[in-house]
């Protein structure tokens, strides 16, 4: 069995100023973030750090074009540590920067993935409650020249510290909260069901699910789009716990099948996961109705106050109350694309499909896409 390990140190801070003082941020540091995060929370601290604003290089999830442009602009800057302050896009880019040499492009890093070394110490401050990427060693890049989203993975890409600052979630828009917390929930479920799970990763998956479901129920019951904010620390911890869990046990078919939706139609990652989640789980139940999925049903049933047999359907209902799902075709996906998506996932995402609860064939993947369509 794969040994459980936790490489980044993890600490919580009351606010960014406390973090900056504790870690002595200054002119030798590069802060990679977004201007809408930097201006209200960091600028007034006058830290003297170098800055790089991700949105100046493109919108959406990270692409090779975006990262290459950032690498090019940073070649002449003299900095030591990288401080990533943001959501999944900022964090994934920062991991790439932390292992890139001055002359590198993204393709160079994929070519020598097995021998990457850390070039810059990395501190990650997540500002959403979903990615969990602050504690993983993978960066997902849309390689536009190859038409696929694929992970760059290396032990050298682990952060040196994951800094949790709940106050950084204060201005998080509701749609970003919804999609990111759904992403964290999917991380928890997929890592729990993974054949690579161990007792420690299962414990973290379970706790993440408990925190997310309780927070969702209260947020939905409040009737307010800001209702979730009273649970912001819990959602941030849940994201972190789920990140540790899937960093050990891996994600699976939900994520694998979501990638084409994000790569081709630019559907936000967490929302793409939601679009695939229910139908992947139903296929699991069809192919392997007796097994660990029954333990998951019992866990969900306790939190959702239903019998285990109804637990997953109740979860889908709660998810739709957090963010309405809708069919794939409502998001621009065409029926003609579905066989290509299924084939692409089977060919390029074996790293994830190896973590499936039940074996899925290409025909199964196509059936799942069609059910979600």
XYZ file of C-alpha atoms in Angstrom:
373
model
C 0.000 0.000 0.000
C 1.166 3.525 -0.770
C 2.580 5.195 2.350
C 0.598 8.178 3.628
C 2.625 11.362 3.833
C 1.941 15.059 4.294
C 4.701 17.267 2.941
C 3.610 20.927 3.211
C 3.393 22.399 6.662
C -0.120 23.761 7.253
C -0.921 26.814 9.371
C -3.928 29.066 9.934
C -3.615 32.847 10.205
C -6.159 35.462 11.256
C -5.468 37.679 8.238
C -2.902 38.273 5.504
C -1.013 40.850 7.546
C -0.415 38.305 10.297
C 0.816 35.815 7.704
C 3.115 38.360 6.043
C 4.655 39.307 9.386
C 5.133 35.696 10.485
C 6.870 34.678 7.237
C 8.692 38.002 6.760
C 7.475 38.783 3.242
C 9.598 41.373 1.467
C 11.549 42.378 -1.649
C 12.920 38.866 -2.205
C 9.400 37.469 -2.670
C 7.095 37.283 -5.693
C 3.360 37.441 -5.019
C 1.355 35.749 -7.779
C -2.288 36.700 -7.413
C -5.146 38.701 -8.970
C -5.516 42.463 -8.727
C -9.010 42.110 -7.257
C -7.438 40.121 -4.407
C -4.256 42.168 -4.067
C -5.716 45.685 -3.963
C -8.151 45.309 -1.028
C -6.146 42.885 1.132
C -2.415 43.155 0.405
C -1.548 46.492 -1.246
C -1.964 48.565 1.913
C 0.610 46.416 3.741
C 3.357 47.868 1.510
C 5.424 44.693 1.631
C 7.758 45.644 -1.218
C 7.303 42.267 -2.909
C 7.398 41.708 -6.653
C 3.898 41.153 -8.028
C 2.431 39.249 -10.963
C -1.284 39.428 -11.728
C -2.561 36.280 -13.419
C -5.553 37.834 -15.196
C -3.261 39.988 -17.340
C -2.261 36.817 -19.158
C -5.701 35.384 -19.830
C -8.953 34.332 -18.202
C -10.103 30.948 -17.009
C -8.104 27.876 -16.162
C -4.349 27.779 -16.878
C -3.136 27.091 -20.391
C 0.350 26.553 -21.759
C 0.059 29.892 -23.581
C -0.782 31.729 -20.359
C 2.001 30.108 -18.340
C 4.604 30.589 -21.066
C 3.772 34.300 -21.201
C 4.194 34.612 -17.421
C 7.485 32.706 -17.515
C 8.723 35.027 -20.232
C 7.864 38.173 -18.250
C 9.497 36.858 -15.074
C 12.827 35.915 -16.640
C 14.523 39.177 -15.660
C 12.984 39.478 -12.184
C 15.181 38.625 -9.214
C 13.113 36.830 -6.565
C 13.436 33.875 -4.250
C 10.144 32.698 -2.753
C 6.851 32.510 -4.637
C 3.715 33.381 -2.683
C 0.586 32.185 -4.494
C -2.582 33.944 -3.322
C -5.657 32.837 -5.219
C -7.797 30.018 -6.504
C -6.924 26.972 -8.542
C -5.583 28.836 -11.573
C -3.144 30.946 -9.557
C -2.046 27.967 -7.467
C -1.488 25.682 -10.466
C 0.581 28.345 -12.214
C 2.635 28.980 -9.080
C 3.534 25.306 -8.837
C 4.833 25.413 -12.400
C 6.848 28.563 -11.682
C 8.372 26.934 -8.610
C 10.087 24.242 -10.719
C 10.828 26.277 -13.854
C 14.325 27.365 -14.779
C 14.767 30.797 -16.430
C 14.807 29.421 -19.989
C 11.935 26.949 -19.580
C 8.637 26.760 -21.387
C 5.744 24.559 -20.285
C 6.565 21.837 -22.819
C 10.104 21.608 -21.406
C 8.719 20.835 -17.968
C 6.485 18.037 -19.245
C 9.436 16.608 -21.170
C 11.534 16.275 -18.011
C 8.762 15.741 -15.490
C 10.560 12.838 -13.803
C 13.588 14.985 -12.931
C 12.058 18.331 -11.959
C 13.648 20.135 -9.028
C 12.363 23.009 -6.925
C 13.849 26.310 -8.080
C 11.871 28.573 -5.714
C 10.378 27.942 -2.257
C 6.579 28.053 -2.511
C 3.941 29.359 -0.099
C 0.290 28.902 -1.075
C -2.646 30.907 0.291
C -5.946 29.564 -1.125
C -8.734 32.096 -1.574
C -11.457 29.612 -2.556
C -12.799 26.631 -0.648
C -12.492 23.878 -3.195
C -9.267 23.166 -4.954
C -7.248 21.712 -2.072
C -4.334 22.298 -4.407
C -2.303 23.939 -1.657
C -1.416 20.456 -0.368
C -0.965 18.549 -3.635
C 1.957 18.220 -6.049
C 0.037 18.424 -9.302
C -0.752 21.268 -11.677
C -3.406 20.837 -14.366
C -2.535 22.712 -17.557
C -4.589 22.904 -20.733
C -1.971 22.055 -23.352
C -3.605 23.883 -26.230
C -1.093 22.625 -28.777
C -2.111 19.058 -27.965
C -5.796 19.671 -27.282
C -5.797 18.077 -23.816
C -5.755 19.019 -20.137
C -3.085 16.994 -18.405
C -1.346 17.046 -15.053
C 2.237 18.084 -14.434
C 3.216 16.051 -11.367
C 6.382 16.121 -9.283
C 7.394 15.858 -5.614
C 9.250 19.130 -6.211
C 5.907 20.896 -6.726
C 4.699 20.502 -3.151
C 4.375 23.825 -1.350
C 6.678 24.532 1.559
C 3.709 25.919 3.481
C -0.040 25.933 2.949
C -1.383 29.002 4.747
C -5.112 28.986 5.538
C -6.561 32.475 6.008
C -10.378 32.310 6.287
C -10.618 36.098 5.985
C -9.438 35.773 2.373
C -12.826 34.204 1.548
C -14.798 37.283 2.676
C -15.249 38.703 -0.837
C -15.673 35.362 -2.607
C -18.646 35.614 -5.021
C -21.385 33.054 -4.477
C -20.895 31.264 -7.831
C -17.209 30.730 -7.024
C -18.099 29.465 -3.552
C -20.634 27.074 -5.074
C -18.378 25.615 -7.757
C -15.329 25.397 -5.500
C -17.133 23.732 -2.593
C -18.638 21.230 -5.043
C -15.121 20.517 -6.266
C -14.030 19.828 -2.671
C -16.990 17.513 -2.125
C -16.102 15.543 -5.265
C -12.479 15.331 -4.096
C -13.690 13.857 -0.814
C -15.991 11.291 -2.448
C -13.553 10.178 -5.141
C -10.655 9.832 -2.710
C -12.892 7.935 -0.263
C -13.923 5.404 -2.924
C -10.458 5.112 -4.457
C -8.752 1.716 -4.195
C -5.674 3.665 -3.044
C -7.419 5.048 0.056
C -6.043 4.216 3.493
C -7.415 4.718 6.995
C -5.901 8.208 7.305
C -7.082 9.447 3.906
C -10.553 8.008 4.580
C -10.712 9.889 7.888
C -9.901 13.154 6.102
C -12.427 12.441 3.330
C -15.111 11.729 5.900
C -14.401 14.898 7.880
C -14.382 16.987 4.707
C -17.770 15.587 3.695
C -19.177 16.197 7.158
C -18.072 19.864 7.156
C -19.260 20.512 3.598
C -22.677 18.901 3.973
C -23.408 20.633 7.272
C -22.326 23.962 5.825
C -24.391 23.453 2.672
C -27.512 22.546 4.633
C -27.243 25.653 6.794
C -26.477 27.860 3.789
C -29.474 26.571 1.812
C -31.752 26.854 4.850
C -30.687 30.468 5.406
C -32.120 31.496 2.042
C -29.252 33.960 1.630
C -26.432 33.893 -0.889
C -24.143 34.929 1.971
C -25.382 32.219 4.309
C -22.320 30.074 3.675
C -19.960 32.741 5.016
C -20.671 31.896 8.655
C -19.042 28.548 7.852
C -16.119 29.940 5.823
C -13.417 28.507 8.141
C -15.065 25.087 7.988
C -15.333 25.146 4.192
C -11.671 26.168 3.924
C -10.605 23.346 6.237
C -12.819 20.878 4.366
C -11.147 21.844 1.105
C -7.758 21.333 2.734
C -8.707 17.952 4.226
C -10.118 16.760 0.899
C -6.960 17.978 -0.840
C -4.795 15.908 1.476
C -7.072 12.900 0.915
C -7.028 13.036 -2.875
C -3.331 13.880 -2.848
C -2.884 10.401 -1.366
C -5.706 8.364 -2.931
C -6.339 10.274 -6.160
C -9.369 11.531 -8.016
C -11.132 9.384 -10.570
C -13.717 9.296 -13.374
C -15.655 12.416 -12.351
C -12.574 14.580 -12.747
C -11.366 12.710 -15.818
C -14.691 13.209 -17.583
C -14.970 16.836 -16.475
C -11.700 17.838 -18.121
C -13.016 17.905 -21.726
C -15.930 20.072 -20.587
C -13.518 22.638 -19.201
C -10.978 22.335 -21.984
C -13.424 22.598 -24.883
C -16.343 24.588 -23.456
C -14.574 26.481 -20.649
C -17.047 25.305 -18.035
C -15.640 26.124 -14.564
C -13.894 23.110 -13.077
C -16.179 22.595 -10.079
C -19.285 22.989 -12.212
C -17.933 20.520 -14.768
C -17.437 18.053 -11.926
C -21.021 18.551 -10.828
C -22.267 17.904 -14.367
C -20.593 14.483 -14.333
C -20.878 13.483 -10.676
C -24.368 11.995 -10.403
C -24.173 9.913 -13.562
C -20.717 8.557 -12.713
C -22.005 7.516 -9.295
C -25.084 5.889 -10.837
C -22.846 3.918 -13.184
C -20.764 2.815 -10.191
C -23.935 1.622 -8.452
C -24.957 -0.271 -11.582
C -21.590 -1.992 -12.037
C -20.628 -2.593 -8.387
C -23.672 -2.163 -6.128
C -22.106 -4.023 -3.192
C -18.879 -2.614 -1.823
C -17.388 0.534 -0.375
C -20.071 2.651 -1.981
C -22.431 1.272 0.680
C -20.162 2.704 3.389
C -20.306 6.040 1.590
C -24.108 5.839 1.527
C -24.155 5.225 5.287
C -21.852 8.193 5.887
C -24.000 10.484 3.734
C -27.225 9.188 5.276
C -26.141 10.283 8.758
C -25.493 13.831 7.559
C -28.532 14.095 5.289
C -30.989 12.392 7.656
C -32.255 9.797 5.190
C -32.002 6.036 4.797
C -28.746 4.950 3.142
C -30.535 3.754 0.017
C -31.693 7.341 -0.624
C -28.491 9.093 0.452
C -26.855 9.686 -2.939
C -30.057 10.987 -4.530
C -30.492 13.315 -1.548
C -26.921 14.520 -2.086
C -27.685 15.340 -5.734
C -30.736 17.326 -4.593
C -28.670 19.289 -2.082
C -25.998 19.984 -4.710
C -28.671 21.339 -7.064
C -29.867 23.641 -4.274
C -26.305 24.975 -3.963
C -25.840 25.254 -7.747
C -28.430 24.207 -10.317
C -26.885 21.581 -12.545
C -28.754 21.371 -15.837
C -27.950 18.992 -18.718
C -24.725 19.090 -20.721
C -26.473 20.487 -23.793
C -27.512 23.543 -21.786
C -23.812 24.323 -21.410
C -23.043 24.188 -25.131
C -22.021 20.537 -25.392
C -23.213 18.788 -28.565
C -24.228 15.161 -28.947
C -21.641 14.730 -31.692
C -18.838 15.562 -29.246
C -19.672 12.852 -26.746
C -17.943 9.875 -28.464
C -14.819 11.983 -28.952
C -14.861 12.996 -25.282
C -15.224 9.381 -24.153
C -12.382 8.255 -26.407
C -10.127 11.116 -25.343
C -10.700 10.415 -21.642
C -9.923 6.729 -22.118
C -6.741 7.533 -24.012
C -5.361 10.396 -21.919
C -6.703 10.071 -18.363
C -5.597 6.609 -17.238
C -3.818 8.222 -14.277
C -7.252 9.129 -12.925
C -9.275 6.199 -14.250
C -7.000 3.853 -12.321
C -8.580 5.273 -9.147
C -12.148 4.360 -10.149
C -14.386 2.552 -7.681
C -15.489 0.242 -10.510
C -13.839 -0.485 -13.852
C -15.331 1.701 -16.590
C -14.952 0.930 -20.296
C -15.042 3.492 -23.078
C -18.627 2.388 -23.708
C -19.417 3.116 -20.059
C -17.893 6.582 -20.342
C -19.979 7.307 -23.418
C -23.115 6.091 -21.631
C -22.354 8.422 -18.722
C -21.903 11.400 -21.045
C -25.172 10.568 -22.797
C -27.024 10.234 -19.490
C -25.734 13.672 -18.452
C -26.520 15.161 -21.851
